[in-house]
Amino acid sequence: MEETRPRAFQALEYDYGFGTIMRDEIGQSPEEIFDVVDDHDCVVGSLSREAIHQQGLKHRAVHIFWLRADGLLCLQRRSYAKDNSPGLISTSCAGHLDSGETYLKAAVREFREEMGITIMNEQLREIDYVPAHRRLGNEFVRVYLLRGDFTCRLHKPEVDSVLWRTPREIEVWSSAQPEIFATPLLFLLERPAIRRALGLG
């Protein structure tokens, strides 16, 4: 399943020619404020995105796996303007929690911002809670499963494109070409709870 960009990414790809893209347009302004948490995921303060990442402090994030009714799983190629894993293939949707925000609220917000789709809290099923880990950028992560057929309206400065594959195809592909996949996705696909939710055993 050798990757070539025009073939692997279905539709939703076009030359959007933004020229210079501001960081806050792609959801990563260095001035964003996130909560800092301790080893037990309890809030101990808040700092800017930039300071948290530079100091390697623990913070919070969400990931969503979106499955269509036909069994295909959505993955996104991250914007090439991102400062972290630019152009790599990631989960359907992911993002940090803003200061004071709940995991579930952040998941709904991120899906709307990245995919252009408004969903309700009850449409998301939590399938894993992952303690902070270096392969997740020192993030505590709650992982959600979303099922349903929706029409994407991608936020192009933040998401380059999307692809649809079965979970098994993604497993085989990511094993063969791990270098084109974001580290958090590879890590999450190893988690037993996530594998069960995606039908991978």
mmCIF file with all atom_site columns, C-alpha atoms in Angstrom:
data_model
loop_
_atom_site.group_PDB
_atom_site.id
_atom_site.type_symbol
_atom_site.label_atom_id
_atom_site.label_alt_id
_atom_site.label_comp_id
_atom_site.label_asym_id
_atom_site.label_entity_id
_atom_site.label_seq_id
_atom_site.pdbx_PDB_ins_code
_atom_site.Cartn_x
_atom_site.Cartn_y
_atom_site.Cartn_z
_atom_site.occupancy
_atom_site.B_iso_or_equiv
_atom_site.pdbx_formal_charge
_atom_site.auth_seq_id
_atom_site.auth_comp_id
_atom_site.auth_asym_id
_atom_site.auth_atom_id
_atom_site.pdbx_PDB_model_num
ATOM 1   C CA . MET A 1 1   ? 0.000   0.000  0.000  1.00 0.00 ? 1   MET A CA 1
ATOM 2   C CA . GLU A 1 2   ? 2.727   2.424  -1.065 1.00 0.00 ? 2   GLU A CA 1
ATOM 3   C CA . GLU A 1 3   ? 1.545   5.970  -0.555 1.00 0.00 ? 3   GLU A CA 1
ATOM 4   C CA . THR A 1 4   ? 1.353   8.436  -3.406 1.00 0.00 ? 4   THR A CA 1
ATOM 5   C CA . ARG A 1 5   ? -0.507  11.564 -2.455 1.00 0.00 ? 5   ARG A CA 1
ATOM 6   C CA . PRO A 1 6   ? -2.870  12.083 -5.430 1.00 0.00 ? 6   PRO A CA 1
ATOM 7   C CA . ARG A 1 7   ? -4.061  8.450  -5.319 1.00 0.00 ? 7   ARG A CA 1
ATOM 8   C CA . ALA A 1 8   ? -4.274  7.892  -1.581 1.00 0.00 ? 8   ALA A CA 1
ATOM 9   C CA . PHE A 1 9   ? -6.225  10.974 -0.634 1.00 0.00 ? 9   PHE A CA 1
ATOM 10  C CA . GLN A 1 10  ? -9.760  10.947 -1.924 1.00 0.00 ? 10  GLN A CA 1
ATOM 11  C CA . ALA A 1 11  ? -11.366 14.219 -3.011 1.00 0.00 ? 11  ALA A CA 1
ATOM 12  C CA . LEU A 1 12  ? -11.262 17.220 -0.667 1.00 0.00 ? 12  LEU A CA 1
ATOM 13  C CA . GLU A 1 13  ? -7.850  18.081 -2.089 1.00 0.00 ? 13  GLU A CA 1
ATOM 14  C CA . TYR A 1 14  ? -7.323  21.252 -4.014 1.00 0.00 ? 14  TYR A CA 1
ATOM 15  C CA . ASP A 1 15  ? -4.881  24.108 -4.353 1.00 0.00 ? 15  ASP A CA 1
ATOM 16  C CA . TYR A 1 16  ? -6.053  26.553 -1.731 1.00 0.00 ? 16  TYR A CA 1
ATOM 17  C CA . GLY A 1 17  ? -3.224  29.063 -2.175 1.00 0.00 ? 17  GLY A CA 1
ATOM 18  C CA . PHE A 1 18  ? -3.413  30.922 1.124  1.00 0.00 ? 18  PHE A CA 1
ATOM 19  C CA . GLY A 1 19  ? 0.108   32.249 0.843  1.00 0.00 ? 19  GLY A CA 1
ATOM 20  C CA . THR A 1 20  ? 1.284   33.146 4.336  1.00 0.00 ? 20  THR A CA 1
ATOM 21  C CA . ILE A 1 21  ? -0.867  31.368 6.914  1.00 0.00 ? 21  ILE A CA 1
ATOM 22  C CA . MET A 1 22  ? -1.061  32.820 10.407 1.00 0.00 ? 22  MET A CA 1
ATOM 23  C CA . ARG A 1 23  ? -0.523  30.342 13.240 1.00 0.00 ? 23  ARG A CA 1
ATOM 24  C CA . ASP A 1 24  ? -3.893  31.083 14.823 1.00 0.00 ? 24  ASP A CA 1
ATOM 25  C CA . GLU A 1 25  ? -5.571  30.118 11.536 1.00 0.00 ? 25  GLU A CA 1
ATOM 26  C CA . ILE A 1 26  ? -4.274  26.574 11.913 1.00 0.00 ? 26  ILE A CA 1
ATOM 27  C CA . GLY A 1 27  ? -5.257  26.137 15.543 1.00 0.00 ? 27  GLY A CA 1
ATOM 28  C CA . GLN A 1 28  ? -1.828  26.550 17.095 1.00 0.00 ? 28  GLN A CA 1
ATOM 29  C CA . SER A 1 29  ? -1.299  30.099 18.278 1.00 0.00 ? 29  SER A CA 1
ATOM 30  C CA . PRO A 1 30  ? 1.642   30.081 20.723 1.00 0.00 ? 30  PRO A CA 1
ATOM 31  C CA . GLU A 1 31  ? -0.405  32.363 22.990 1.00 0.00 ? 31  GLU A CA 1
ATOM 32  C CA . GLU A 1 32  ? -3.220  29.819 23.476 1.00 0.00 ? 32  GLU A CA 1
ATOM 33  C CA . ILE A 1 33  ? -3.659  29.022 27.171 1.00 0.00 ? 33  ILE A CA 1
ATOM 34  C CA . PHE A 1 34  ? -3.816  25.374 28.260 1.00 0.00 ? 34  PHE A CA 1
ATOM 35  C CA . ASP A 1 35  ? -4.105  23.818 31.696 1.00 0.00 ? 35  ASP A CA 1
ATOM 36  C CA . VAL A 1 36  ? -0.976  22.208 33.138 1.00 0.00 ? 36  VAL A CA 1
ATOM 37  C CA . VAL A 1 37  ? -1.694  18.960 34.993 1.00 0.00 ? 37  VAL A CA 1
ATOM 38  C CA . ASP A 1 38  ? 0.185   16.704 37.398 1.00 0.00 ? 38  ASP A CA 1
ATOM 39  C CA . ASP A 1 39  ? 0.831   12.964 37.163 1.00 0.00 ? 39  ASP A CA 1
ATOM 40  C CA . HIS A 1 40  ? -2.796  12.305 38.147 1.00 0.00 ? 40  HIS A CA 1
ATOM 41  C CA . ASP A 1 41  ? -4.313  14.648 35.526 1.00 0.00 ? 41  ASP A CA 1
ATOM 42  C CA . CYS A 1 42  ? -5.223  17.253 38.149 1.00 0.00 ? 42  CYS A CA 1
ATOM 43  C CA . VAL A 1 43  ? -4.906  20.891 37.100 1.00 0.00 ? 43  VAL A CA 1
ATOM 44  C CA . VAL A 1 44  ? -1.990  22.649 38.799 1.00 0.00 ? 44  VAL A CA 1
ATOM 45  C CA . GLY A 1 45  ? -1.848  25.823 36.719 1.00 0.00 ? 45  GLY A CA 1
ATOM 46  C CA . SER A 1 46  ? -2.068  27.203 33.205 1.00 0.00 ? 46  SER A CA 1
ATOM 47  C CA . LEU A 1 47  ? 0.477   28.401 30.682 1.00 0.00 ? 47  LEU A CA 1
ATOM 48  C CA . SER A 1 48  ? 0.750   29.264 27.016 1.00 0.00 ? 48  SER A CA 1
ATOM 49  C CA . ARG A 1 49  ? 0.899   26.516 24.424 1.00 0.00 ? 49  ARG A CA 1
ATOM 50  C CA . GLU A 1 50  ? 4.445   27.553 23.597 1.00 0.00 ? 50  GLU A CA 1
ATOM 51  C CA . ALA A 1 51  ? 5.658   27.404 27.212 1.00 0.00 ? 51  ALA A CA 1
ATOM 52  C CA . ILE A 1 52  ? 4.027   24.028 27.872 1.00 0.00 ? 52  ILE A CA 1
ATOM 53  C CA . HIS A 1 53  ? 5.602   22.455 24.814 1.00 0.00 ? 53  HIS A CA 1
ATOM 54  C CA . GLN A 1 54  ? 9.011   24.026 25.365 1.00 0.00 ? 54  GLN A CA 1
ATOM 55  C CA . GLN A 1 55  ? 9.112   22.813 28.979 1.00 0.00 ? 55  GLN A CA 1
ATOM 56  C CA . GLY A 1 56  ? 7.601   19.400 28.243 1.00 0.00 ? 56  GLY A CA 1
ATOM 57  C CA . LEU A 1 57  ? 4.822   19.869 30.800 1.00 0.00 ? 57  LEU A CA 1
ATOM 58  C CA . LYS A 1 58  ? 1.866   17.521 31.072 1.00 0.00 ? 58  LYS A CA 1
ATOM 59  C CA . HIS A 1 59  ? -1.390  18.779 29.572 1.00 0.00 ? 59  HIS A CA 1
ATOM 60  C CA . ARG A 1 60  ? -4.588  17.445 27.975 1.00 0.00 ? 60  ARG A CA 1
ATOM 61  C CA . ALA A 1 61  ? -5.786  16.504 24.508 1.00 0.00 ? 61  ALA A CA 1
ATOM 62  C CA . VAL A 1 62  ? -8.478  14.541 22.677 1.00 0.00 ? 62  VAL A CA 1
ATOM 63  C CA . HIS A 1 63  ? -8.492  12.241 19.653 1.00 0.00 ? 63  HIS A CA 1
ATOM 64  C CA . ILE A 1 64  ? -11.483 11.071 17.616 1.00 0.00 ? 64  ILE A CA 1
ATOM 65  C CA . PHE A 1 65  ? -11.756 8.008  15.381 1.00 0.00 ? 65  PHE A CA 1
ATOM 66  C CA . TRP A 1 66  ? -14.632 8.470  12.916 1.00 0.00 ? 66  TRP A CA 1
ATOM 67  C CA . LEU A 1 67  ? -16.138 5.341  11.340 1.00 0.00 ? 67  LEU A CA 1
ATOM 68  C CA . ARG A 1 68  ? -18.642 5.525  8.490  1.00 0.00 ? 68  ARG A CA 1
ATOM 69  C CA . ALA A 1 69  ? -21.544 3.099  8.143  1.00 0.00 ? 69  ALA A CA 1
ATOM 70  C CA . ASP A 1 70  ? -19.621 1.239  5.417  1.00 0.00 ? 70  ASP A CA 1
ATOM 71  C CA . GLY A 1 71  ? -16.856 0.440  7.913  1.00 0.00 ? 71  GLY A CA 1
ATOM 72  C CA . LEU A 1 72  ? -14.284 2.867  6.541  1.00 0.00 ? 72  LEU A CA 1
ATOM 73  C CA . LEU A 1 73  ? -12.255 4.912  9.000  1.00 0.00 ? 73  LEU A CA 1
ATOM 74  C CA . CYS A 1 74  ? -11.399 8.558  8.385  1.00 0.00 ? 74  CYS A CA 1
ATOM 75  C CA . LEU A 1 75  ? -7.813  9.694  8.819  1.00 0.00 ? 75  LEU A CA 1
ATOM 76  C CA . GLN A 1 76  ? -6.522  13.168 8.141  1.00 0.00 ? 76  GLN A CA 1
ATOM 77  C CA . ARG A 1 77  ? -3.290  14.451 6.700  1.00 0.00 ? 77  ARG A CA 1
ATOM 78  C CA . ARG A 1 78  ? -2.184  17.272 8.950  1.00 0.00 ? 78  ARG A CA 1
ATOM 79  C CA . SER A 1 79  ? -1.593  20.670 7.427  1.00 0.00 ? 79  SER A CA 1
ATOM 80  C CA . TYR A 1 80  ? 1.927   21.252 6.142  1.00 0.00 ? 80  TYR A CA 1
ATOM 81  C CA . ALA A 1 81  ? 1.845   24.542 8.081  1.00 0.00 ? 81  ALA A CA 1
ATOM 82  C CA . LYS A 1 82  ? 1.585   22.739 11.440 1.00 0.00 ? 82  LYS A CA 1
ATOM 83  C CA . ASP A 1 83  ? 4.594   22.981 13.760 1.00 0.00 ? 83  ASP A CA 1
ATOM 84  C CA . ASN A 1 84  ? 4.090   19.388 14.942 1.00 0.00 ? 84  ASN A CA 1
ATOM 85  C CA . SER A 1 85  ? 4.003   16.424 12.525 1.00 0.00 ? 85  SER A CA 1
ATOM 86  C CA . PRO A 1 86  ? 3.302   18.569 9.434  1.00 0.00 ? 86  PRO A CA 1
ATOM 87  C CA . GLY A 1 87  ? 1.922   16.582 6.508  1.00 0.00 ? 87  GLY A CA 1
ATOM 88  C CA . LEU A 1 88  ? 1.718   13.322 8.455  1.00 0.00 ? 88  LEU A CA 1
ATOM 89  C CA . ILE A 1 89  ? -1.348  11.085 8.662  1.00 0.00 ? 89  ILE A CA 1
ATOM 90  C CA . SER A 1 90  ? -3.175  11.301 11.974 1.00 0.00 ? 90  SER A CA 1
ATOM 91  C CA . THR A 1 91  ? -6.439  10.323 13.658 1.00 0.00 ? 91  THR A CA 1
ATOM 92  C CA . SER A 1 92  ? -9.729  11.627 12.278 1.00 0.00 ? 92  SER A CA 1
ATOM 93  C CA . CYS A 1 93  ? -9.515  14.669 14.542 1.00 0.00 ? 93  CYS A CA 1
ATOM 94  C CA . ALA A 1 94  ? -7.371  15.767 17.472 1.00 0.00 ? 94  ALA A CA 1
ATOM 95  C CA . GLY A 1 95  ? -6.640  18.799 19.569 1.00 0.00 ? 95  GLY A CA 1
ATOM 96  C CA . HIS A 1 96  ? -5.733  20.315 22.901 1.00 0.00 ? 96  HIS A CA 1
ATOM 97  C CA . LEU A 1 97  ? -8.150  21.279 25.633 1.00 0.00 ? 97  LEU A CA 1
ATOM 98  C CA . ASP A 1 98  ? -8.397  25.002 26.245 1.00 0.00 ? 98  ASP A CA 1
ATOM 99  C CA . SER A 1 99  ? -7.947  26.101 29.842 1.00 0.00 ? 99  SER A CA 1
ATOM 100 C CA . GLY A 1 100 ? -11.030 25.148 31.863 1.00 0.00 ? 100 GLY A CA 1
ATOM 101 C CA . GLU A 1 101 ? -12.510 23.055 29.047 1.00 0.00 ? 101 GLU A CA 1
ATOM 102 C CA . THR A 1 102 ? -13.722 19.466 29.493 1.00 0.00 ? 102 THR A CA 1
ATOM 103 C CA . TYR A 1 103 ? -12.450 16.627 27.336 1.00 0.00 ? 103 TYR A CA 1
ATOM 104 C CA . LEU A 1 104 ? -15.868 16.054 25.771 1.00 0.00 ? 104 LEU A CA 1
ATOM 105 C CA . LYS A 1 105 ? -16.459 19.723 25.008 1.00 0.00 ? 105 LYS A CA 1
ATOM 106 C CA . ALA A 1 106 ? -13.019 19.921 23.394 1.00 0.00 ? 106 ALA A CA 1
ATOM 107 C CA . ALA A 1 107 ? -13.747 16.879 21.213 1.00 0.00 ? 107 ALA A CA 1
ATOM 108 C CA . VAL A 1 108 ? -17.002 18.388 19.925 1.00 0.00 ? 108 VAL A CA 1
ATOM 109 C CA . ARG A 1 109 ? -15.290 21.743 19.302 1.00 0.00 ? 109 ARG A CA 1
ATOM 110 C CA . GLU A 1 110 ? -12.288 20.258 17.515 1.00 0.00 ? 110 GLU A CA 1
ATOM 111 C CA . PHE A 1 111 ? -14.479 18.155 15.217 1.00 0.00 ? 111 PHE A CA 1
ATOM 112 C CA . ARG A 1 112 ? -16.457 21.244 14.270 1.00 0.00 ? 112 ARG A CA 1
ATOM 113 C CA . GLU A 1 113 ? -13.322 23.336 13.721 1.00 0.00 ? 113 GLU A CA 1
ATOM 114 C CA . GLU A 1 114 ? -11.386 20.744 11.697 1.00 0.00 ? 114 GLU A CA 1
ATOM 115 C CA . MET A 1 115 ? -14.133 18.871 9.859  1.00 0.00 ? 115 MET A CA 1
ATOM 116 C CA . GLY A 1 116 ? -16.816 21.552 9.673  1.00 0.00 ? 116 GLY A CA 1
ATOM 117 C CA . ILE A 1 117 ? -19.349 19.190 11.255 1.00 0.00 ? 117 ILE A CA 1
ATOM 118 C CA . THR A 1 118 ? -21.394 19.934 14.362 1.00 0.00 ? 118 THR A CA 1
ATOM 119 C CA . ILE A 1 119 ? -22.039 16.869 16.499 1.00 0.00 ? 119 ILE A CA 1
ATOM 120 C CA . MET A 1 120 ? -23.727 16.316 19.847 1.00 0.00 ? 120 MET A CA 1
ATOM 121 C CA . ASN A 1 121 ? -22.008 15.061 22.995 1.00 0.00 ? 121 ASN A CA 1
ATOM 122 C CA . GLU A 1 122 ? -23.993 11.820 22.951 1.00 0.00 ? 122 GLU A CA 1
ATOM 123 C CA . GLN A 1 123 ? -22.696 10.932 19.474 1.00 0.00 ? 123 GLN A CA 1
ATOM 124 C CA . LEU A 1 124 ? -19.217 10.421 20.906 1.00 0.00 ? 124 LEU A CA 1
ATOM 125 C CA . ARG A 1 125 ? -18.346 7.249  22.798 1.00 0.00 ? 125 ARG A CA 1
ATOM 126 C CA . GLU A 1 126 ? -15.233 7.295  24.928 1.00 0.00 ? 126 GLU A CA 1
ATOM 127 C CA . ILE A 1 127 ? -13.151 4.235  24.111 1.00 0.00 ? 127 ILE A CA 1
ATOM 128 C CA . ASP A 1 128 ? -9.916  4.919  25.979 1.00 0.00 ? 128 ASP A CA 1
ATOM 129 C CA . TYR A 1 129 ? -8.273  7.184  28.518 1.00 0.00 ? 129 TYR A CA 1
ATOM 130 C CA . VAL A 1 130 ? -4.519  7.316  28.072 1.00 0.00 ? 130 VAL A CA 1
ATOM 131 C CA . PRO A 1 131 ? -2.080  8.563  30.728 1.00 0.00 ? 131 PRO A CA 1
ATOM 132 C CA . ALA A 1 132 ? 0.487   11.131 29.656 1.00 0.00 ? 132 ALA A CA 1
ATOM 133 C CA . HIS A 1 133 ? 3.225   9.570  27.561 1.00 0.00 ? 133 HIS A CA 1
ATOM 134 C CA . ARG A 1 134 ? 6.211   10.882 25.627 1.00 0.00 ? 134 ARG A CA 1
ATOM 135 C CA . ARG A 1 135 ? 4.778   9.457  22.379 1.00 0.00 ? 135 ARG A CA 1
ATOM 136 C CA . LEU A 1 136 ? 1.726   11.620 22.977 1.00 0.00 ? 136 LEU A CA 1
ATOM 137 C CA . GLY A 1 137 ? 3.763   14.736 23.682 1.00 0.00 ? 137 GLY A CA 1
ATOM 138 C CA . ASN A 1 138 ? 3.190   14.434 27.450 1.00 0.00 ? 138 ASN A CA 1
ATOM 139 C CA . GLU A 1 139 ? -0.572  14.660 26.942 1.00 0.00 ? 139 GLU A CA 1
ATOM 140 C CA . PHE A 1 140 ? -3.293  12.928 28.903 1.00 0.00 ? 140 PHE A CA 1
ATOM 141 C CA . VAL A 1 141 ? -5.681  11.835 26.160 1.00 0.00 ? 141 VAL A CA 1
ATOM 142 C CA . ARG A 1 142 ? -9.299  10.775 26.028 1.00 0.00 ? 142 ARG A CA 1
ATOM 143 C CA . VAL A 1 143 ? -10.115 8.922  22.818 1.00 0.00 ? 143 VAL A CA 1
ATOM 144 C CA . TYR A 1 144 ? -13.599 8.935  21.310 1.00 0.00 ? 144 TYR A CA 1
ATOM 145 C CA . LEU A 1 145 ? -15.330 6.875  18.641 1.00 0.00 ? 145 LEU A CA 1
ATOM 146 C CA . LEU A 1 146 ? -17.815 8.584  16.314 1.00 0.00 ? 146 LEU A CA 1
ATOM 147 C CA . ARG A 1 147 ? -20.046 6.571  13.996 1.00 0.00 ? 147 ARG A CA 1
ATOM 148 C CA . GLY A 1 148 ? -22.075 8.020  11.151 1.00 0.00 ? 148 GLY A CA 1
ATOM 149 C CA . ASP A 1 149 ? -22.101 9.458  7.659  1.00 0.00 ? 149 ASP A CA 1
ATOM 150 C CA . PHE A 1 150 ? -21.449 13.192 7.448  1.00 0.00 ? 150 PHE A CA 1
ATOM 151 C CA . THR A 1 151 ? -20.224 15.611 4.800  1.00 0.00 ? 151 THR A CA 1
ATOM 152 C CA . CYS A 1 152 ? -16.837 17.177 5.547  1.00 0.00 ? 152 CYS A CA 1
ATOM 153 C CA . ARG A 1 153 ? -16.196 20.858 5.129  1.00 0.00 ? 153 ARG A CA 1
ATOM 154 C CA . LEU A 1 154 ? -12.510 20.847 5.944  1.00 0.00 ? 154 LEU A CA 1
ATOM 155 C CA . HIS A 1 155 ? -10.796 23.796 7.569  1.00 0.00 ? 155 HIS A CA 1
ATOM 156 C CA . LYS A 1 156 ? -8.051  23.768 4.968  1.00 0.00 ? 156 LYS A CA 1
ATOM 157 C CA . PRO A 1 157 ? -5.431  25.820 6.837  1.00 0.00 ? 157 PRO A CA 1
ATOM 158 C CA . GLU A 1 158 ? -5.563  23.207 9.627  1.00 0.00 ? 158 GLU A CA 1
ATOM 159 C CA . VAL A 1 159 ? -6.287  19.941 7.773  1.00 0.00 ? 159 VAL A CA 1
ATOM 160 C CA . ASP A 1 160 ? -4.669  19.222 4.415  1.00 0.00 ? 160 ASP A CA 1
ATOM 161 C CA . SER A 1 161 ? -6.937  16.352 3.323  1.00 0.00 ? 161 SER A CA 1
ATOM 162 C CA . VAL A 1 162 ? -8.645  13.160 4.473  1.00 0.00 ? 162 VAL A CA 1
ATOM 163 C CA . LEU A 1 163 ? -8.570  9.523  3.440  1.00 0.00 ? 163 LEU A CA 1
ATOM 164 C CA . TRP A 1 164 ? -10.852 6.552  4.041  1.00 0.00 ? 164 TRP A CA 1
ATOM 165 C CA . ARG A 1 165 ? -9.603  3.014  4.667  1.00 0.00 ? 165 ARG A CA 1
ATOM 166 C CA . THR A 1 166 ? -10.715 0.041  6.713  1.00 0.00 ? 166 THR A CA 1
ATOM 167 C CA . PRO A 1 167 ? -9.049  -0.200 10.133 1.00 0.00 ? 167 PRO A CA 1
ATOM 168 C CA . ARG A 1 168 ? -7.255  -3.353 8.956  1.00 0.00 ? 168 ARG A CA 1
ATOM 169 C CA . GLU A 1 169 ? -5.882  -1.594 5.862  1.00 0.00 ? 169 GLU A CA 1
ATOM 170 C CA . ILE A 1 170 ? -4.639  1.236  8.057  1.00 0.00 ? 170 ILE A CA 1
ATOM 171 C CA . GLU A 1 171 ? -2.961  -1.230 10.400 1.00 0.00 ? 171 GLU A CA 1
ATOM 172 C CA . VAL A 1 172 ? -1.118  -2.906 7.511  1.00 0.00 ? 172 VAL A CA 1
ATOM 173 C CA . TRP A 1 173 ? -0.216  0.404  5.866  1.00 0.00 ? 173 TRP A CA 1
ATOM 174 C CA . SER A 1 174 ? 1.082   2.001  9.082  1.00 0.00 ? 174 SER A CA 1
ATOM 175 C CA . SER A 1 175 ? 3.241   -1.067 9.753  1.00 0.00 ? 175 SER A CA 1
ATOM 176 C CA . ALA A 1 176 ? 4.728   -0.888 6.262  1.00 0.00 ? 176 ALA A CA 1
ATOM 177 C CA . GLN A 1 177 ? 5.293   2.896  6.195  1.00 0.00 ? 177 GLN A CA 1
ATOM 178 C CA . PRO A 1 178 ? 5.347   4.193  9.778  1.00 0.00 ? 178 PRO A CA 1
ATOM 179 C CA . GLU A 1 179 ? 7.319   7.259  8.760  1.00 0.00 ? 179 GLU A CA 1
ATOM 180 C CA . ILE A 1 180 ? 4.287   8.873  7.073  1.00 0.00 ? 180 ILE A CA 1
ATOM 181 C CA . PHE A 1 181 ? 2.075   8.483  10.157 1.00 0.00 ? 181 PHE A CA 1
ATOM 182 C CA . ALA A 1 182 ? 2.010   10.777 13.191 1.00 0.00 ? 182 ALA A CA 1
ATOM 183 C CA . THR A 1 183 ? 3.477   9.132  16.291 1.00 0.00 ? 183 THR A CA 1
ATOM 184 C CA . PRO A 1 184 ? 0.295   9.535  18.397 1.00 0.00 ? 184 PRO A CA 1
ATOM 185 C CA . LEU A 1 185 ? -1.730  7.572  15.830 1.00 0.00 ? 185 LEU A CA 1
ATOM 186 C CA . LEU A 1 186 ? 0.802   4.731  15.803 1.00 0.00 ? 186 LEU A CA 1
ATOM 187 C CA . PHE A 1 187 ? 0.793   4.689  19.597 1.00 0.00 ? 187 PHE A CA 1
ATOM 188 C CA . LEU A 1 188 ? -3.005  4.718  19.884 1.00 0.00 ? 188 LEU A CA 1
ATOM 189 C CA . LEU A 1 189 ? -3.357  1.871  17.379 1.00 0.00 ? 189 LEU A CA 1
ATOM 190 C CA . GLU A 1 190 ? -1.366  -0.289 19.814 1.00 0.00 ? 190 GLU A CA 1
ATOM 191 C CA . ARG A 1 191 ? -3.863  0.267  22.637 1.00 0.00 ? 191 ARG A CA 1
ATOM 192 C CA . PRO A 1 192 ? -6.066  -2.819 23.293 1.00 0.00 ? 192 PRO A CA 1
ATOM 193 C CA . ALA A 1 193 ? -9.233  -0.813 24.006 1.00 0.00 ? 193 ALA A CA 1
ATOM 194 C CA . ILE A 1 194 ? -8.883  1.132  20.771 1.00 0.00 ? 194 ILE A CA 1
ATOM 195 C CA . ARG A 1 195 ? -8.119  -1.984 18.770 1.00 0.00 ? 195 ARG A CA 1
ATOM 196 C CA . ARG A 1 196 ? -11.270 -3.635 20.110 1.00 0.00 ? 196 ARG A CA 1
ATOM 197 C CA . ALA A 1 197 ? -13.387 -0.580 19.302 1.00 0.00 ? 197 ALA A CA 1
ATOM 198 C CA . LEU A 1 198 ? -12.065 -0.561 15.724 1.00 0.00 ? 198 LEU A CA 1
ATOM 199 C CA . GLY A 1 199 ? -12.583 -4.298 15.257 1.00 0.00 ? 199 GLY A CA 1
ATOM 200 C CA . LEU A 1 200 ? -8.881  -5.122 15.273 1.00 0.00 ? 200 LEU A CA 1
ATOM 201 C CA . GLY A 1 201 ? -9.086  -7.729 18.020 1.00 0.00 ? 201 GLY A CA 1
#
